[in-house]
Each structure stands twice: as structure tokens, then as C-alpha cells.
Coordinates of C-alpha atoms in Angstrom, one line a residue:
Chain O
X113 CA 0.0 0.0 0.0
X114 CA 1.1 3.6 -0.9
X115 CA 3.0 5.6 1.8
X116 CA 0.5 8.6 1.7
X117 CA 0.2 11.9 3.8
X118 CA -3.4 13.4 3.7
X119 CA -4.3 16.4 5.8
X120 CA -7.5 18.0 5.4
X121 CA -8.6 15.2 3.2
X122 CA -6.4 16.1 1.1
X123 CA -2.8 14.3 -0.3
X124 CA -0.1 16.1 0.4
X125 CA 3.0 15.1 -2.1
X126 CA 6.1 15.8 0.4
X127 CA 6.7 15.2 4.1
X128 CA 9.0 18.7 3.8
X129 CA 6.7 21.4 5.1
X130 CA 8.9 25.1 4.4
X131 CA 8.4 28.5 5.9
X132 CA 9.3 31.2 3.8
X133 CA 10.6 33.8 6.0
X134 CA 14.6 35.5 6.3
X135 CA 15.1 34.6 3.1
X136 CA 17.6 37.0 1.6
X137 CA 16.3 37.7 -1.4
X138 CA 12.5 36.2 -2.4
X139 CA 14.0 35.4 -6.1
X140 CA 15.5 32.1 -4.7
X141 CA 12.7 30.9 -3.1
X142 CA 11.3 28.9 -6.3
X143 CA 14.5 27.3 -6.4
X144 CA 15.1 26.4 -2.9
X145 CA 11.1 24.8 -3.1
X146 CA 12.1 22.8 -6.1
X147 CA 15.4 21.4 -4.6
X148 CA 13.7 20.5 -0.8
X149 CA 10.5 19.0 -3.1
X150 CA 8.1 20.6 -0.7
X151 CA 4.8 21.2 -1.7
X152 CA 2.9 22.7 1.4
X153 CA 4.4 26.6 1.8
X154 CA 3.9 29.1 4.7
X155 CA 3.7 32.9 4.6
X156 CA 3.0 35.5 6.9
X157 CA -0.1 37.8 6.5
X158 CA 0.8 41.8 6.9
X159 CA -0.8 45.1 6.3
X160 CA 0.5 45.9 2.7
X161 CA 3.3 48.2 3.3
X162 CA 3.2 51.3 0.4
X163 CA 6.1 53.1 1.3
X164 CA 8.0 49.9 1.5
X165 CA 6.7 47.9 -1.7
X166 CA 8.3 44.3 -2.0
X167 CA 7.1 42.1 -5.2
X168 CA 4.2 40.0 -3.9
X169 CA 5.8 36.9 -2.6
X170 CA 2.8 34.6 -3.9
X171 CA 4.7 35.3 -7.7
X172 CA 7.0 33.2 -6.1
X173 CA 5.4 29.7 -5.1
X174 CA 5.6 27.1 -8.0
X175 CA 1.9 26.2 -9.0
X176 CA 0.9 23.1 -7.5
X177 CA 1.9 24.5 -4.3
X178 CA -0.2 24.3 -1.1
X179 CA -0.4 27.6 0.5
X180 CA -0.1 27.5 4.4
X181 CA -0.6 31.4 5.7
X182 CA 0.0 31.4 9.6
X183 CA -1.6 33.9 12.0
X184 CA 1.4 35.2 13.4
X185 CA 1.3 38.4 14.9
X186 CA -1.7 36.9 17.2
X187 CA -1.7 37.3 20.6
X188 CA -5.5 36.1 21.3
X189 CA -7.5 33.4 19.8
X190 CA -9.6 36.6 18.9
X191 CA -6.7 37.5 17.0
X192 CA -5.6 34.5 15.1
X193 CA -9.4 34.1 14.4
X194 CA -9.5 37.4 12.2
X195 CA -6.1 37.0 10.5
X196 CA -7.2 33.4 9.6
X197 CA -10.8 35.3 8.1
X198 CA -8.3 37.5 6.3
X199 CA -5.8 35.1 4.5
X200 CA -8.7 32.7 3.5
X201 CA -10.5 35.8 2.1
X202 CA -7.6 36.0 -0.4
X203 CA -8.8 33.1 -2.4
X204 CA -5.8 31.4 -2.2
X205 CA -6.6 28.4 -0.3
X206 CA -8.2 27.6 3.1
X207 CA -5.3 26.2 4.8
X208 CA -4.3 28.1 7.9
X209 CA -1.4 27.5 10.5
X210 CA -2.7 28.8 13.9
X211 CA 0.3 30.9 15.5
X212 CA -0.6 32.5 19.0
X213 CA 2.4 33.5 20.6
X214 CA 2.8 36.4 23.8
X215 CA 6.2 35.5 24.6
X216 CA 8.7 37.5 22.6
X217 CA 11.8 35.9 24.7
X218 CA 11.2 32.5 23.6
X219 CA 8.2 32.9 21.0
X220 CA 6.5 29.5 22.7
X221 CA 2.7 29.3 21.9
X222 CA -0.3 29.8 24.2
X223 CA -1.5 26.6 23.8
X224 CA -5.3 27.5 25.5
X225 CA -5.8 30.4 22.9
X226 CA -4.7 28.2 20.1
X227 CA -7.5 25.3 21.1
X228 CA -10.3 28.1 21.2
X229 CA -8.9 29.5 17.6
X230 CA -9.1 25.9 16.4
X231 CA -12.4 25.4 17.9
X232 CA -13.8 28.1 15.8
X233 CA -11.6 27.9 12.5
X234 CA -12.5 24.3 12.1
X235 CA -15.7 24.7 12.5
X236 CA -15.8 27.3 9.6
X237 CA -14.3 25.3 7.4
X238 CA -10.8 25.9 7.5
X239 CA -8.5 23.2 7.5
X240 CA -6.4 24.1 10.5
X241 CA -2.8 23.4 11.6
X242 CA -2.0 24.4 15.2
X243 CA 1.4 25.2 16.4
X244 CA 1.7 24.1 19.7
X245 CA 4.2 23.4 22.5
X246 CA 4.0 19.2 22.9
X247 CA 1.8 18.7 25.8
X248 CA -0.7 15.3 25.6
X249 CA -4.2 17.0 27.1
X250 CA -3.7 20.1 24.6
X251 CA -2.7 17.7 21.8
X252 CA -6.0 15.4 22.0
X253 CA -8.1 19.0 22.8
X254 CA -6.6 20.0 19.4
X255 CA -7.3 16.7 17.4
X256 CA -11.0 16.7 19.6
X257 CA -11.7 21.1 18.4
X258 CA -11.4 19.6 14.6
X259 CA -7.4 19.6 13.8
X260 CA -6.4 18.2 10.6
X261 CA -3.2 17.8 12.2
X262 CA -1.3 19.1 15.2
X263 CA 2.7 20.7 15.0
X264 CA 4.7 20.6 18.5
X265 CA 7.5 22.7 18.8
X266 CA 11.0 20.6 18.9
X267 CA 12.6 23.9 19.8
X268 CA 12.4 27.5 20.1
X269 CA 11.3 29.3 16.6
X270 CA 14.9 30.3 15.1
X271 CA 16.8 28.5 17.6
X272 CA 18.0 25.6 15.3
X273 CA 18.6 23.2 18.8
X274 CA 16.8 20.3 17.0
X275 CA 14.6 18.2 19.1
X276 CA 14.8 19.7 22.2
X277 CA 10.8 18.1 23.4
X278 CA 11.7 14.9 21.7
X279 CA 10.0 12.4 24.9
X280 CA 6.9 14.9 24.6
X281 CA 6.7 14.7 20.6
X282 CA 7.3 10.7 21.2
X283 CA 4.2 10.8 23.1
X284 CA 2.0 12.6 21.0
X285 CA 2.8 10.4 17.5
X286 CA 1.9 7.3 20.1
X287 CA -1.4 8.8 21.2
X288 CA -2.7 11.7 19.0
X289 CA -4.7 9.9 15.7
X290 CA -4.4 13.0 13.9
X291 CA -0.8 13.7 11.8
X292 CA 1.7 15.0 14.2
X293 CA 4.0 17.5 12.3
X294 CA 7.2 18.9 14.2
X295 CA 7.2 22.6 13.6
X296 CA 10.1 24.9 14.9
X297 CA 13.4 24.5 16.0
X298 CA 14.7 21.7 13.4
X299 CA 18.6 23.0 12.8
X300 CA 20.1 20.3 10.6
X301 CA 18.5 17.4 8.3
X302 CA 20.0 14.9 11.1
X303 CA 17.0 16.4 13.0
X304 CA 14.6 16.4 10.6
X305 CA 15.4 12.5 10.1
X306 CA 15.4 11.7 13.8
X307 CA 12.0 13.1 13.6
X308 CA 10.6 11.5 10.9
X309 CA 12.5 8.0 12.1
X310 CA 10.0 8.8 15.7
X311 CA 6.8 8.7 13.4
X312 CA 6.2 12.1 12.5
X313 CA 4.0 12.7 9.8
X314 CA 6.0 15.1 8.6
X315 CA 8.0 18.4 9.3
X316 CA 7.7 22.2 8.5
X317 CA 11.7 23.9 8.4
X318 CA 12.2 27.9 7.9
X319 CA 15.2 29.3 9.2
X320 CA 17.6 26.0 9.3
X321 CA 17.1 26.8 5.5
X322 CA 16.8 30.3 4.8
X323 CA 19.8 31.2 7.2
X324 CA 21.8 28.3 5.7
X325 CA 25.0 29.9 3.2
X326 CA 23.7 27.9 0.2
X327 CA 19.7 27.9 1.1
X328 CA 19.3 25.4 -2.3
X329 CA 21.9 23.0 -1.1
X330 CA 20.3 22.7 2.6
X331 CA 17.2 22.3 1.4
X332 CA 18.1 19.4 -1.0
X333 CA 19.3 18.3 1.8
X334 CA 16.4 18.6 4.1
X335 CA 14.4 16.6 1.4
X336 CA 16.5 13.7 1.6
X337 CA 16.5 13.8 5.2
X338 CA 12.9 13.3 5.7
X339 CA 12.8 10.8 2.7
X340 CA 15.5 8.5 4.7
X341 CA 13.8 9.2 7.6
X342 CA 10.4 8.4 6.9
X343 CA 11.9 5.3 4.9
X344 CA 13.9 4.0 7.9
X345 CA 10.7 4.4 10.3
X346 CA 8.3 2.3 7.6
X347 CA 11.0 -0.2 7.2
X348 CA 10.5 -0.7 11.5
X349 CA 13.9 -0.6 13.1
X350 CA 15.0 -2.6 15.8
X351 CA 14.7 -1.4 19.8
X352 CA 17.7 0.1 21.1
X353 CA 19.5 -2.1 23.4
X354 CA 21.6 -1.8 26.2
X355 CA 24.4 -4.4 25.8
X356 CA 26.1 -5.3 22.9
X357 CA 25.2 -8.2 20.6
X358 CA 27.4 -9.4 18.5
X359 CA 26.7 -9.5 14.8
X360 CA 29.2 -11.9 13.5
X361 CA 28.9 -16.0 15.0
X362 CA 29.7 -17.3 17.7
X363 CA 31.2 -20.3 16.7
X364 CA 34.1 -21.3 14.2
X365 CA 36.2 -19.0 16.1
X366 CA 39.8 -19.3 14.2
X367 CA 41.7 -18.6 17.8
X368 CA 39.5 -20.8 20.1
X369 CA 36.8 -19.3 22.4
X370 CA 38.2 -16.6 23.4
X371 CA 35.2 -14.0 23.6
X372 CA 33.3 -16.3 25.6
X373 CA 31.8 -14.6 29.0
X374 CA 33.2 -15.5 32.8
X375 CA 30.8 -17.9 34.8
Chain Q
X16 CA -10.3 63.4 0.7
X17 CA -9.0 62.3 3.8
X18 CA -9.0 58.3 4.9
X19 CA -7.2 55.6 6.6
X20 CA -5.1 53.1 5.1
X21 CA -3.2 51.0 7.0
X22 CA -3.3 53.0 10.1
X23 CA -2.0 55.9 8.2
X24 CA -3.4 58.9 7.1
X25 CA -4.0 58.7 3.2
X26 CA -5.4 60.8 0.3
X27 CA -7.7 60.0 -2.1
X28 CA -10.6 61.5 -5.1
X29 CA -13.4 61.9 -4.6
X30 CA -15.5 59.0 -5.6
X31 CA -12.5 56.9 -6.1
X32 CA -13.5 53.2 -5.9
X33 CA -11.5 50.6 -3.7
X34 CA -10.5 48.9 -7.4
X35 CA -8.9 52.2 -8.7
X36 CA -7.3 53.1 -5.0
X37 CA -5.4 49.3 -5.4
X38 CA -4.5 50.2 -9.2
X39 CA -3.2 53.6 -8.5
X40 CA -1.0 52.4 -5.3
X41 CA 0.4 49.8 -7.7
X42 CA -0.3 46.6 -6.2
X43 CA -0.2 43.6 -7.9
X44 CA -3.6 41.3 -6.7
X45 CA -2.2 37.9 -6.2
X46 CA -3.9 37.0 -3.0
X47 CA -4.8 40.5 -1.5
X48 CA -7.6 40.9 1.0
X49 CA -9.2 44.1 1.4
X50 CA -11.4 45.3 5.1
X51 CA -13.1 48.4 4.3
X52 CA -14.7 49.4 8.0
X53 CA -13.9 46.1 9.9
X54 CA -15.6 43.9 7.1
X55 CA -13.4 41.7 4.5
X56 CA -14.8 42.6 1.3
X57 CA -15.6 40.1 -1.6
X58 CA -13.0 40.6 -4.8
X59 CA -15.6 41.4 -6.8
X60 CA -16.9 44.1 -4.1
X61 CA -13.6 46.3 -5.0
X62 CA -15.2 48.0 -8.3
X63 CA -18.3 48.9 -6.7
X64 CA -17.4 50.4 -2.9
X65 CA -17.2 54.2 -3.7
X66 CA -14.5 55.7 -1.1
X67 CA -16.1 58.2 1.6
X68 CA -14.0 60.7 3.6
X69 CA -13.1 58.8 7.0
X70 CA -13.2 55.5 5.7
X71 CA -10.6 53.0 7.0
X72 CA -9.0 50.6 4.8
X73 CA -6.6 47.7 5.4
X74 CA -5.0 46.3 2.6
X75 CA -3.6 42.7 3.2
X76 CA -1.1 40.4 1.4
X77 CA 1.1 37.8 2.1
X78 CA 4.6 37.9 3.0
X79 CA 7.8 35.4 3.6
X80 CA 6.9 33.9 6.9
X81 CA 7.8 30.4 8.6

């Protein structure tokens, strides 16, 4: 059977979720989305600035591309409730990543606002992606309010210190029935594996990529990352183990027994 | 006349519909949402809402954003 990712009822061609944010220049971005093969895209939704006009960044975003605006900027589920009204009122989709953050130190989500902004928002139709920091109870409220899928934090936004909440995320992928994407924090595509390699659905990756000195390079890289990743966690591992155990025989040793144990 | 756009103070004609205000401010329509007095207006709402003095306007697109 086909290894497929739907959210929203919908299939979603790559596990590679990218943010489009400090990007130096938005002329790379096509590029950088063609090397990492993503297909679903965030943006950020702003008053239009006219004394500081930058091309639209939707010229950007291959067709084919699932647009993923997030309501950052919201402090409230008030807030992320009117931004979300906004972007889907561009007619560009009715995917929306909720983003309520009031911590500017560490940027970590008010989980409580973002269940009531999912409560509503699903209700109306949108096919909602919370941003959350990984905690079980807010995880199955999210999943219960209507979720297509739910994104834990591995890290601070920006931080790049990889999985950071890795025994929280564990538990979510084991108890959450919705798609459990890790969002934030995810520095290198080692990360971005070990994430997949857990059971994550997939995972969304901004500034490891953006900030990287070759943006394309990284992002190829990131693709192949979760591709190995999610390979290595469909083809079931073995448990970790404790002692060693030895992976040639045990017998027909050349030099007599010489490796075998005391008592 | 006087309005708001985006929290600042703007100028406009007289009459000026929300279509021609986005055309002469240059701004290209890919996924732009307009609130004209607190309420998101349709797209097809931009050619026939005639500007009034006061009026506040927020003009909304999307940006790079992770």
C-alpha cells in the first residue's frame, strides 16, 4: 500500500513542510522549493506596506503548491481568528497554520488560545494546523476542536537546537490519531530524520534553511533527510538495546573461544 | 479626501472606488484581501465600494513567513 500523507482530506505530495521567512532575497525561493521538493508553503499575513513595496511573494510559489498562511502576529484566539478570516478571504486556499504567541523571549505558543482559535476555524471550514508546545491533554483537545493535524515545537522558533521536546513529541505520535508535524526549532536534516525516524507525519523547516549559506543546497538536503527518515521508520527498526550483541557467530572462532563470557 | 489606510493617514478622489485606490498604489492582486470598515470585502466588491471621507482601509497580502 502507498505511503501517503493526507491532511484535510487532502494528499499532500512531500513530508517537507517550508516556511518562507529571512530569506535573503525572495528570487531564490522557487529554487530552494524545487530542490527541498516541498509542496505545502507558509507565509505570513501583513498590512501591505506602500512606502515599502516588496514584489508579492505569492509570484514566487511554483503552481501546485499548497499555500499555508500562519496567523502570526496573534496574541489572542480573537486574533488568530480574524487574521485566519483574512488570508482565507484572499482566495488562495483555506489552509491556515494557527500561531498565537505572547512570549517575545522564547516565541513558545499559548496553547489555550490556540485550542479556542481551532475550535472556531475548524468549524468554519478551515483546514487548521496548530502550532503548539507538545503537551498530551492540549494535543488530543486540538485533534477533539477539529485539527487536521497538530505541530509541536522541537525547539524554540529560530533557535535551530533540534529536538529539544523529543519524549513529549514521542508521546504525541503514540497517542494523537491526527498527523503529528514537528514545527520549529529543526537546525540540521539529522533532526529532521530523527523526527521522521520517531513517526512524525512530517515536518515544516524555515530558518535551518533560509539562514543556511547555500539555502538550495540545505534544502536538497532537508528533502533527503525526511525521505530516509520516513523510509527507515516504515521499514521498523530494531529497539535500542543496552548491551552489545554481537553481529558476526559465535562459533568457528579461528583462535578458540576466546570472547566467551566469565561464569 | 481624507481616509485611513493601514493605520495611516491617506489621500484619495473623490468618488475613487477601492479597485482604482489598489490600481493607482500599484499593487499587484495575487492573494490580496481588502477590510473596508472592519468587514473583509468580496473581490468582486472592490469596483463597486465608492471611497467616503473617513473610511478606513486595510490592505492585506502575504509575506515570507515560517
Amino acid at each position: 500500500m502507498k505511503d501517503q500523507l493526507i491532511i484535510g482530506g487532502q494528499s499532500v505530495t512531500s513530508r517537507l513542510f517550508l516556511g518562507t521567512g529571512k530569506f535573503s532575497s525572495h528570487v531564490i525561493i522557487p529554487e530552494v522549493i524545487r530542490a527541498a521538493g516541498a509542496q505545502v508553503i507558509t507565509v505570513a499575513v501583513r498590512r501591505f506596506d506602500p512606502d515599502n513595496p516588496r514584489e508579492n511573494i505569492v509570484n514566487h510559489i511554483p503552481d501546485g503548491c499548497i499555500l499555508m498562511p500562519n496567523t502570526s502576529g496573534a496574541r489572542t484566539a480573537e486574533e488568530a481568528i480574524r487574521i485566519a478570516r483574512l488570508a482565507r478571504a484572499a482566495g488562495c486556499g483555506n489552509w491556515i497554520k494557527i500561531e498565537v504567541i505572547s512570549d517575545a523571549k522564547y516565541l513558545l505558543p499559548d496553547n489555550m488560545e490556540t485550542i479556542k482559535a481551532t475550535e472556531v476555524l475548524a468549524a468554519e471550514g478551515f483546514v487548521v494546523l496548530p502550532y503548539m508546545s507538545p503537551d498530551l491533554m492540549a494535543a488530543k483537545k486540538l485533534a477533539q476542536a477539529g485539527a487536521a493535524a497538530v505541530m509541536p515545537l522541537g525547539a524554540p522558533i529560530g533557535s535551530n537546537r533540534g529536538l529539544k521536546t523529543k519524549e513529549l513529541i514521542r508521546v504525541l505520535i503514540e497517542e494523537i490519531s491526527v498527523p503529528i508535524i514537528v514545527d520549529a526549532g529543526i537546525g540540521r536534516p539529522s533532526e529532521a530524520a530523527e523526527a521522521m525516524e520517531m513517526g512524525a507525519a512530517a515536518v515544516l523547516v524555515n530558518t535551518a534553511v533560509a539562514t543556511a549559506g547555500d539555502p538550495v543546497a540545505m534544502a536538497q538536503a532537508f528533502g533527503l533527510a525526511v525521505s530516509a527518515g520516513r523510509r527507515a521508520y516504515l521499514a521498523e527498526p530494531e529497539d535500542r538495546k543496552r548491551y552489545a550483541s554481537a553481529s558476526s557467530p559465535l562459533t568457528g572462532f579461528l583462535y578458540g573461544d576466546s570472547m566467551k563470557s566469565e561464569g | 479626501m481624507k481616509l485611513t489606510v493601514n493605520g495611516k493617514e491617506a489621500e484619495a478622489i473623490d468618488g475613487m472606488t477601492v479597485e482604482a485606490l489598489i490600481k493607482e498604489r500599484r499593487l499587484d492582486g495575487a492573494c490580496i484581501v481588502v477590510e473596508y470598515n472592519n468587514r473583509i470585502l468580496k473581490r468582486d466588491e472592490w469596483e463597486t465600494v465608492v471611497l467616503k471621507p473617513q473610511d478606513i482601509l486595510e490592505i492585506i497580502s502575504f509575506v515570507g513567513g515560517g
